Each structure stands twice: as C-alpha cells, then as structure tokens.
Coordinates of C-alpha atoms in Angstrom, one line a residue:
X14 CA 58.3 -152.6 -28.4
X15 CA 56.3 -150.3 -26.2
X16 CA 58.5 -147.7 -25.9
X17 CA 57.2 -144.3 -23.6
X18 CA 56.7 -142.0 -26.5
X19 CA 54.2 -144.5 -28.6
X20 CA 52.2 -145.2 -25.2
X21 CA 51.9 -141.5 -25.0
X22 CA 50.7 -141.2 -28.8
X23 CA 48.2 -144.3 -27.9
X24 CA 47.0 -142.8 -25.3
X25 CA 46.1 -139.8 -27.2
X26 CA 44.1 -141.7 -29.8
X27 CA 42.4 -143.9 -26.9
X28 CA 41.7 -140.4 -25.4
X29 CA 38.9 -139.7 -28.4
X30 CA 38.8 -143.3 -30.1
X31 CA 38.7 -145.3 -27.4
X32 CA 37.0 -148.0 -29.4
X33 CA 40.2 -148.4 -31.4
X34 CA 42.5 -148.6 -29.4
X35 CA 42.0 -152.7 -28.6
X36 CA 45.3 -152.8 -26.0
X37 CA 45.7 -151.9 -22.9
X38 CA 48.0 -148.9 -21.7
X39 CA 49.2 -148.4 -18.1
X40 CA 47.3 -146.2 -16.2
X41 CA 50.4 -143.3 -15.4
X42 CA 52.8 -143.0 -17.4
X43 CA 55.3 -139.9 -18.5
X44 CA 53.2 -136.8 -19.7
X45 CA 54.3 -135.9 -23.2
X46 CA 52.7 -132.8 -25.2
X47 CA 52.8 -130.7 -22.3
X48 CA 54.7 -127.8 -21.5
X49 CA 56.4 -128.0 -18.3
X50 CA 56.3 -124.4 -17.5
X51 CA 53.1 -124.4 -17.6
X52 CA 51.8 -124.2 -13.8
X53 CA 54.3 -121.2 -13.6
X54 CA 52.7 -119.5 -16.8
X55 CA 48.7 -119.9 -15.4
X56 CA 50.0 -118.3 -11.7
X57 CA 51.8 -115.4 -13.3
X58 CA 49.0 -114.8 -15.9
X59 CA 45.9 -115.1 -13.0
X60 CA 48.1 -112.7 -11.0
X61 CA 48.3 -110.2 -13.9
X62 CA 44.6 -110.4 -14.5
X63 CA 43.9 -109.5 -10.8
X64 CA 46.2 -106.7 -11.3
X65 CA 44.4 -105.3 -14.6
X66 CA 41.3 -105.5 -13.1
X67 CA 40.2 -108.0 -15.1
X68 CA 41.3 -106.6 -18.6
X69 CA 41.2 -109.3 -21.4
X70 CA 44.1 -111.1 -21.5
X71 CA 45.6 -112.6 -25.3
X72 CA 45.7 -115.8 -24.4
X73 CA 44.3 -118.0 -21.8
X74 CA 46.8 -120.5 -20.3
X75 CA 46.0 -123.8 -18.4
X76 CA 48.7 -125.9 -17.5
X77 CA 50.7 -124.5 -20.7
X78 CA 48.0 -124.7 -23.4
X79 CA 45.7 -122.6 -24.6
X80 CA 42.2 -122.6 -23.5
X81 CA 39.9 -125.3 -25.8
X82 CA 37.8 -123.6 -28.2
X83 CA 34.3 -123.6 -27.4
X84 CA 32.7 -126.6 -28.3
X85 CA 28.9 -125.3 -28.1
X86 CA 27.6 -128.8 -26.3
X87 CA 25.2 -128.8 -23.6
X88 CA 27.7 -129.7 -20.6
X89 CA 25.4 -133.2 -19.2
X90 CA 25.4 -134.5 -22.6
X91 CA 28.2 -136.7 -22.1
X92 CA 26.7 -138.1 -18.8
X93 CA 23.5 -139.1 -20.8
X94 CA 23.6 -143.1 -21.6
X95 CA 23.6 -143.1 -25.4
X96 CA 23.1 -146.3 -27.7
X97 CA 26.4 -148.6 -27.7
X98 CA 28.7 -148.2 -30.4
X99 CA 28.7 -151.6 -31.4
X100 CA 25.0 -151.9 -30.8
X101 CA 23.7 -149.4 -32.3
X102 CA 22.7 -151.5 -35.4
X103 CA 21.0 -154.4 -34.0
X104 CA 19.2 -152.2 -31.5
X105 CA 15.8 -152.5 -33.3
X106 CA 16.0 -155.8 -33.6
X107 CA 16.7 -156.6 -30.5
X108 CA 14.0 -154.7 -29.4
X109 CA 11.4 -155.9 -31.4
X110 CA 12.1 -159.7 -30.4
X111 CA 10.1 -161.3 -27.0
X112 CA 12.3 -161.4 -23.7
X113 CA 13.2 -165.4 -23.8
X114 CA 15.3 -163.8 -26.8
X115 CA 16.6 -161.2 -25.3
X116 CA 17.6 -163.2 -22.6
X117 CA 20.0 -165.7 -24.8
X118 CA 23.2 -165.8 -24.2
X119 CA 24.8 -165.6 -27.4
X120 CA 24.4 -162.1 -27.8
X121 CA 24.5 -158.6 -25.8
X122 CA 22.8 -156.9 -23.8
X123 CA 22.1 -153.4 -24.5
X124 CA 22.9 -151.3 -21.8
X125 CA 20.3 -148.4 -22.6
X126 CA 17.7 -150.9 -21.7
X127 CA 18.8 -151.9 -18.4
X128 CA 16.6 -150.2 -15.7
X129 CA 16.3 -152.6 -12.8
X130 CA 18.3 -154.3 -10.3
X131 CA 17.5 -157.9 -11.4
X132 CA 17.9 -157.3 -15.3
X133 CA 21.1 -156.5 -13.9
X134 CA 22.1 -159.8 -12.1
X135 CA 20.5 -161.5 -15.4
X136 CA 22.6 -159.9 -17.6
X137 CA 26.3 -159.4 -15.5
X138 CA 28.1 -161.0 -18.2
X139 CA 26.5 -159.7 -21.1
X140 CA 26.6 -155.6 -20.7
X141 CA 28.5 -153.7 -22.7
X142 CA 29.3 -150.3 -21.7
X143 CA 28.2 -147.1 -23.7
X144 CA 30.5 -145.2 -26.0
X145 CA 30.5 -142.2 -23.8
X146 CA 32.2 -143.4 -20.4
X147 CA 30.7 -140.4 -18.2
X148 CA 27.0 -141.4 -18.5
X149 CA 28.1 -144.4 -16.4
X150 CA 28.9 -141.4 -13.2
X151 CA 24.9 -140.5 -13.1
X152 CA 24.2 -144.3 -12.9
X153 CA 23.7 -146.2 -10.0
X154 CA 23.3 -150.2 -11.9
X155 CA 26.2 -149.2 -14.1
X156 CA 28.4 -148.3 -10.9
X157 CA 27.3 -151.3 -9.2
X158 CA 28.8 -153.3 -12.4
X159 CA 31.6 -151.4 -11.5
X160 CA 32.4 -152.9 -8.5
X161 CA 31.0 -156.4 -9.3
X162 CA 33.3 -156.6 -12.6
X163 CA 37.0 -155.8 -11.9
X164 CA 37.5 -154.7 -15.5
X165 CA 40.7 -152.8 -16.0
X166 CA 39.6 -151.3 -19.5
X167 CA 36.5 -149.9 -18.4
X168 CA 38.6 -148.2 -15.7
X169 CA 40.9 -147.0 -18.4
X170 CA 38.4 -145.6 -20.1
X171 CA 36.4 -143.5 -17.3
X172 CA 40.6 -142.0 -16.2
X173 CA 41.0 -141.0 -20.0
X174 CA 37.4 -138.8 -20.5
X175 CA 37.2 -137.9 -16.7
X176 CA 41.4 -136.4 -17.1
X177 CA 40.1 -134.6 -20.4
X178 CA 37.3 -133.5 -19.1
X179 CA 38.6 -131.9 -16.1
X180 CA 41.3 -130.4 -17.5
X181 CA 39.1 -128.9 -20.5
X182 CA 36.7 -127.5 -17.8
X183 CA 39.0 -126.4 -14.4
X184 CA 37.4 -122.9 -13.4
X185 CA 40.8 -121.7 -12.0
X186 CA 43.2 -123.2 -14.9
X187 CA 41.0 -121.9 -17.6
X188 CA 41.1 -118.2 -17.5
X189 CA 37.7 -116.8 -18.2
X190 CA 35.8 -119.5 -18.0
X191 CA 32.4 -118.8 -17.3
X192 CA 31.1 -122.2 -16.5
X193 CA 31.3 -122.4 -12.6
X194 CA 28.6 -123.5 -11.6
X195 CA 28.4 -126.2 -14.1
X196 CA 32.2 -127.7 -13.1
X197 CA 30.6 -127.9 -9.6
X198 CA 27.4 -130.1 -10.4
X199 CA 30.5 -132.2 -12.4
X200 CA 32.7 -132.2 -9.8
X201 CA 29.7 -132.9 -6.9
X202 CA 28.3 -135.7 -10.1
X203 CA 32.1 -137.7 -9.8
X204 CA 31.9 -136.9 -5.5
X205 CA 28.7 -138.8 -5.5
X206 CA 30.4 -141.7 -7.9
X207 CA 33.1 -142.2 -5.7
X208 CA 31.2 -142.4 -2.3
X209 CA 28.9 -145.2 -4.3
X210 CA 32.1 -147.2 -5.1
X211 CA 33.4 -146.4 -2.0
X212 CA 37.2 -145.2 -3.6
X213 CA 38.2 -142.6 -5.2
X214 CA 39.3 -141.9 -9.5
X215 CA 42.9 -141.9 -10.0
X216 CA 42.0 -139.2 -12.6
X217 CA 40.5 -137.3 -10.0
X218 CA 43.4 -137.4 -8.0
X219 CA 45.8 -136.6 -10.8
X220 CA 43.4 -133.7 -11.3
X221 CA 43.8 -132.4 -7.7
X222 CA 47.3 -133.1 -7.8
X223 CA 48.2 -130.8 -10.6
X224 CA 45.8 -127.9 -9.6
X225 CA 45.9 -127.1 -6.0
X226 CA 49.0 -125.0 -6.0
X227 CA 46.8 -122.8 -8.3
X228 CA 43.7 -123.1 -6.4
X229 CA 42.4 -119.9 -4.6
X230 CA 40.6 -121.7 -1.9
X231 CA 37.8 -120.0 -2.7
X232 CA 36.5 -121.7 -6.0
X233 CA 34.6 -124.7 -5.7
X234 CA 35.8 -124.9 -2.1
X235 CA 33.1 -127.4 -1.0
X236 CA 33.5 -129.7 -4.2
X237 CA 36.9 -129.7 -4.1
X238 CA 37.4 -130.5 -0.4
X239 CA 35.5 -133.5 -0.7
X240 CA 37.3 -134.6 -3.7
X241 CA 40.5 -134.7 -1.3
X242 CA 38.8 -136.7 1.2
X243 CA 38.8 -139.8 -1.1
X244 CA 42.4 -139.3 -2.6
X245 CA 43.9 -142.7 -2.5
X246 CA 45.9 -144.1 0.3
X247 CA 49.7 -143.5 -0.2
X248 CA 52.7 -142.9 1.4
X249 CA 53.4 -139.6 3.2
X250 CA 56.5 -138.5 0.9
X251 CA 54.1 -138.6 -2.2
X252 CA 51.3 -137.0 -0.6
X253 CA 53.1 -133.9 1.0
X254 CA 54.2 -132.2 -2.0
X255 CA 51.4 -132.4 -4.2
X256 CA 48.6 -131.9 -1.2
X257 CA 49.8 -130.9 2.4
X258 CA 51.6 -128.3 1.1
X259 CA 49.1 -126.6 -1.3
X260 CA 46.8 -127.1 1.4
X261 CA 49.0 -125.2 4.9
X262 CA 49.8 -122.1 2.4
X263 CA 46.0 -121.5 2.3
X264 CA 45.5 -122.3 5.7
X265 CA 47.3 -119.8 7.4
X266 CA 46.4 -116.9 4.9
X267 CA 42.2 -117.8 5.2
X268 CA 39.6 -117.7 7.1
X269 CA 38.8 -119.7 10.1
X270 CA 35.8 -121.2 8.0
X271 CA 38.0 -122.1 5.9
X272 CA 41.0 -123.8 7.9
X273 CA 37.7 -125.7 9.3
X274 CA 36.7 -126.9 6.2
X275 CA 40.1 -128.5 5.4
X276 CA 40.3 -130.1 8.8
X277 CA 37.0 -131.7 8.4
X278 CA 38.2 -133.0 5.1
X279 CA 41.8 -134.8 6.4
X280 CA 39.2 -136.2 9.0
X281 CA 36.8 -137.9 6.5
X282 CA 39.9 -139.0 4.5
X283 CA 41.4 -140.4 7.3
X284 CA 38.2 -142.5 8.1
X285 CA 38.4 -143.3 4.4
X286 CA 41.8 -144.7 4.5
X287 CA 40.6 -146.7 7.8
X288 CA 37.9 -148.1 6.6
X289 CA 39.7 -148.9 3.5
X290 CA 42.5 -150.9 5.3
X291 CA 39.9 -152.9 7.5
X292 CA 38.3 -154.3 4.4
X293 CA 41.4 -155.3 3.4
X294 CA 42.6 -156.7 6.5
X295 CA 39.5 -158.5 7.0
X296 CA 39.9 -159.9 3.3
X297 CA 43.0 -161.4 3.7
X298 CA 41.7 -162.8 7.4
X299 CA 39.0 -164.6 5.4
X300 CA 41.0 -165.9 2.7

C-alpha cells in the first residue's frame, strides 16, 4: 500500500526524476527528512551572525540543513525551454518534414517549436511539456495551456522544482547567500505567473508559510508582499498562525512604509479572494 513514508521517498525521486516517477502523489503530505528544529536553529544562528558582526559562521543552516553546495549554473537556466525529454530524438525529424506532417495527429508536438497563439489551439492536445518545469513561468502560451488543460501532473510537477528551488535559493534561510538580487527577478518571475493564471502556487505558499517567522521585513520586501497577496483562500484558523502573526510582530516594530506596504497587500488579497469567489459563484449559477 501507499503508506506515508514511501510517498515521502517517491516524492524525493519525483523531485529530480520526475520522468520516472509514472504515479501520482498527493500534493501535501507529512514532511520527512527534515529536522524539526530547524526554524529555531536558522533564528538563533542569524541572531549570532548579527552579533559577530558578520564573522563566518561553520555551518549555514536553513530550515535544519545545511546550505546546498554551489552548483556553478547560471540561475535562468532552468527557466529556458529545453528540448523534451522524450523528444529529443525525433526532433530532427520532425523538423525536417513539411507542416501537413507536423500537423498529424498521431504524434507530438514539440513544445520548443510553439511560438504563436494559433499553433497553440492547433496543437492543445498534442503538447508535451519540457523536462525542466520552470521554463514554463517565463512563458505566456505554456501558462495559457495551463489554464486550458486541468492537468494535475503538470501541476505536480511545477510544486516539486518551484519547493526545491525556493528552498535551495531563500536569501534569509540560507546564511550567506549572495544571490539577492537574483531570488528577486525569481520571485517577481513566479509573481508575474500567478497574476497570468490568475491564482496562486501551493508551493509558493508553502514557501511563505515556512519562512516568514524568519523574515526581517526588509529582504525582498516588495516580492514577497506580493507573493502574500495571492496566498490561497482558506480558513482564518489556518491562515493566522502561519501569516497574520509573522506579519503583526513586524508591523509594530517597522516603519510606517512598511506597515503600508503590508496593508496594501491584505487589500489586493482580499480583492483576490473576491474575485476568486465571484467566478465561482457565477460558475455554479451557470451550470
């Protein structure tokens, strides 16, 4: 059976194979490989930087691991459409046959060739998505896919890379990390996504969830504030813990610019969560 610990070991392997991994895993689940002190560990060891003045520390903590090793990988790469994994083969040949073939239906239709609106409509239901999920966030004909094609594994696979990839590249949760301004063109690149689609990542929100009571308020503030305003709709008991509160203990300690800021963001996510609730009241009307 699927018992909680397998689904967590699945999950890893789905994490960097996604391709090999053929079932499909729920979406939240019970974290396993973590260390639960961990939130605890990355406070106490960001206060004792500040304390230093900024001597080295031994080890850099996020969330109870250690930071990643560098990877030396030019941070859009990922977010680059490269040739599908399953295409990558036939890819010549496709490309050196006339468009009536390329147009059959029997077979695929790369998705590194797609570059207008109506080889889109054409081809709805013969895409396949590239190996590396993020290059689908800088796309708009990919995200509009998205939203045509209610297709619960390419969701899965976007919440596996975005999760890693946020956790792998958080400013405040990995200490020393010198990468900035890069995590803000990411985190502005998945902002932009989710105002296209019109709702927000459940990674994203798992990411905000897990990191505000360690956010300074200061890092990112703009990025991350908008990220709030398209945090799912939910009830108040699950929201206060993991965002209200985070949220008050910075806004009576900051600036006025500040407590501004995160009143213009609860507004925009309350017009989210309007807006969201009159498209479903008006689909249920219709049907």
């Amino acid at each position: 059976g699927m018992q909680s610990h397998l689904q967590a070991l699945l999950s890893l392997y789905k994490l960097f194979c996604p391709e090999q991994v053929t079932i499909t895993l729920p979406g939240k689940m019970k974290t396993y490989f973590r260390n639960s002190e961990g939130p605890w560990k990355a406070a106490i060891a960001a206060v004792r930087q500040r304390n230093q003045g900024g001597s080295p520390l031994s080890q850099a903590v996020f969330l109870g691991t250690s930071k990643p090793q560098s990877r030396k990988r030019k941070w859009n790469a990922q977010l680059v459409i490269p040739a599908s994994s399953t295409n990558t083969n036939n890819l010549e040949e496709v490309r050196e046959k006339n468009s009536v073939c390329l147009y059959s239906t029997n077979m695929s239709f790369p998705v590194e060739q797609l570059q207008s609106f109506p080889q889109l409509l054409q081809n709805i239901h013969r895409l396949e998505f590239p190996s590396q999920m993020g290059s689908v966030l800088t796309n708009p004909l990919l995200l509009h896919y998205m939203n045509c094609v209610k297709d619960e594994s390419i969701y899965l696979r976007l919440y596996y890379w975005m999760g890693q990839m946020l956790q792998e590249e958080c400013t405040w949760c990995v200490l020393d990390n010198p990468n900035e301004d890069e995590f803000k063109s990411f985190l502005e690149t998945i902002y932009k996504a989710e105002c296209f689609l019109q709702e927000g990542f459940s990674a994203c929100e798992e990411f905000l969830y897990k990191t505000l009571p360690l956010w300074d308020g200061f890092c990112c503030r703009s990025e991350v504030l908008r990220l709030v305003s398209w945090i799912p709709l939910s009830s108040f008991s699950d929201i206060k813990p993991y965002l209200y509160d985070p949220l008050a203990q910075l806004f009576f300690t900051s600036s006025i610019y500040f407590k501004c800021s995160v009143l213009e963001s609860l507004k925009e996510l309350l017009q989210n969560w309007l807006n969201c609730n009159v498209i479903q009241l008006d689909s249920e009307s219709s049907s």
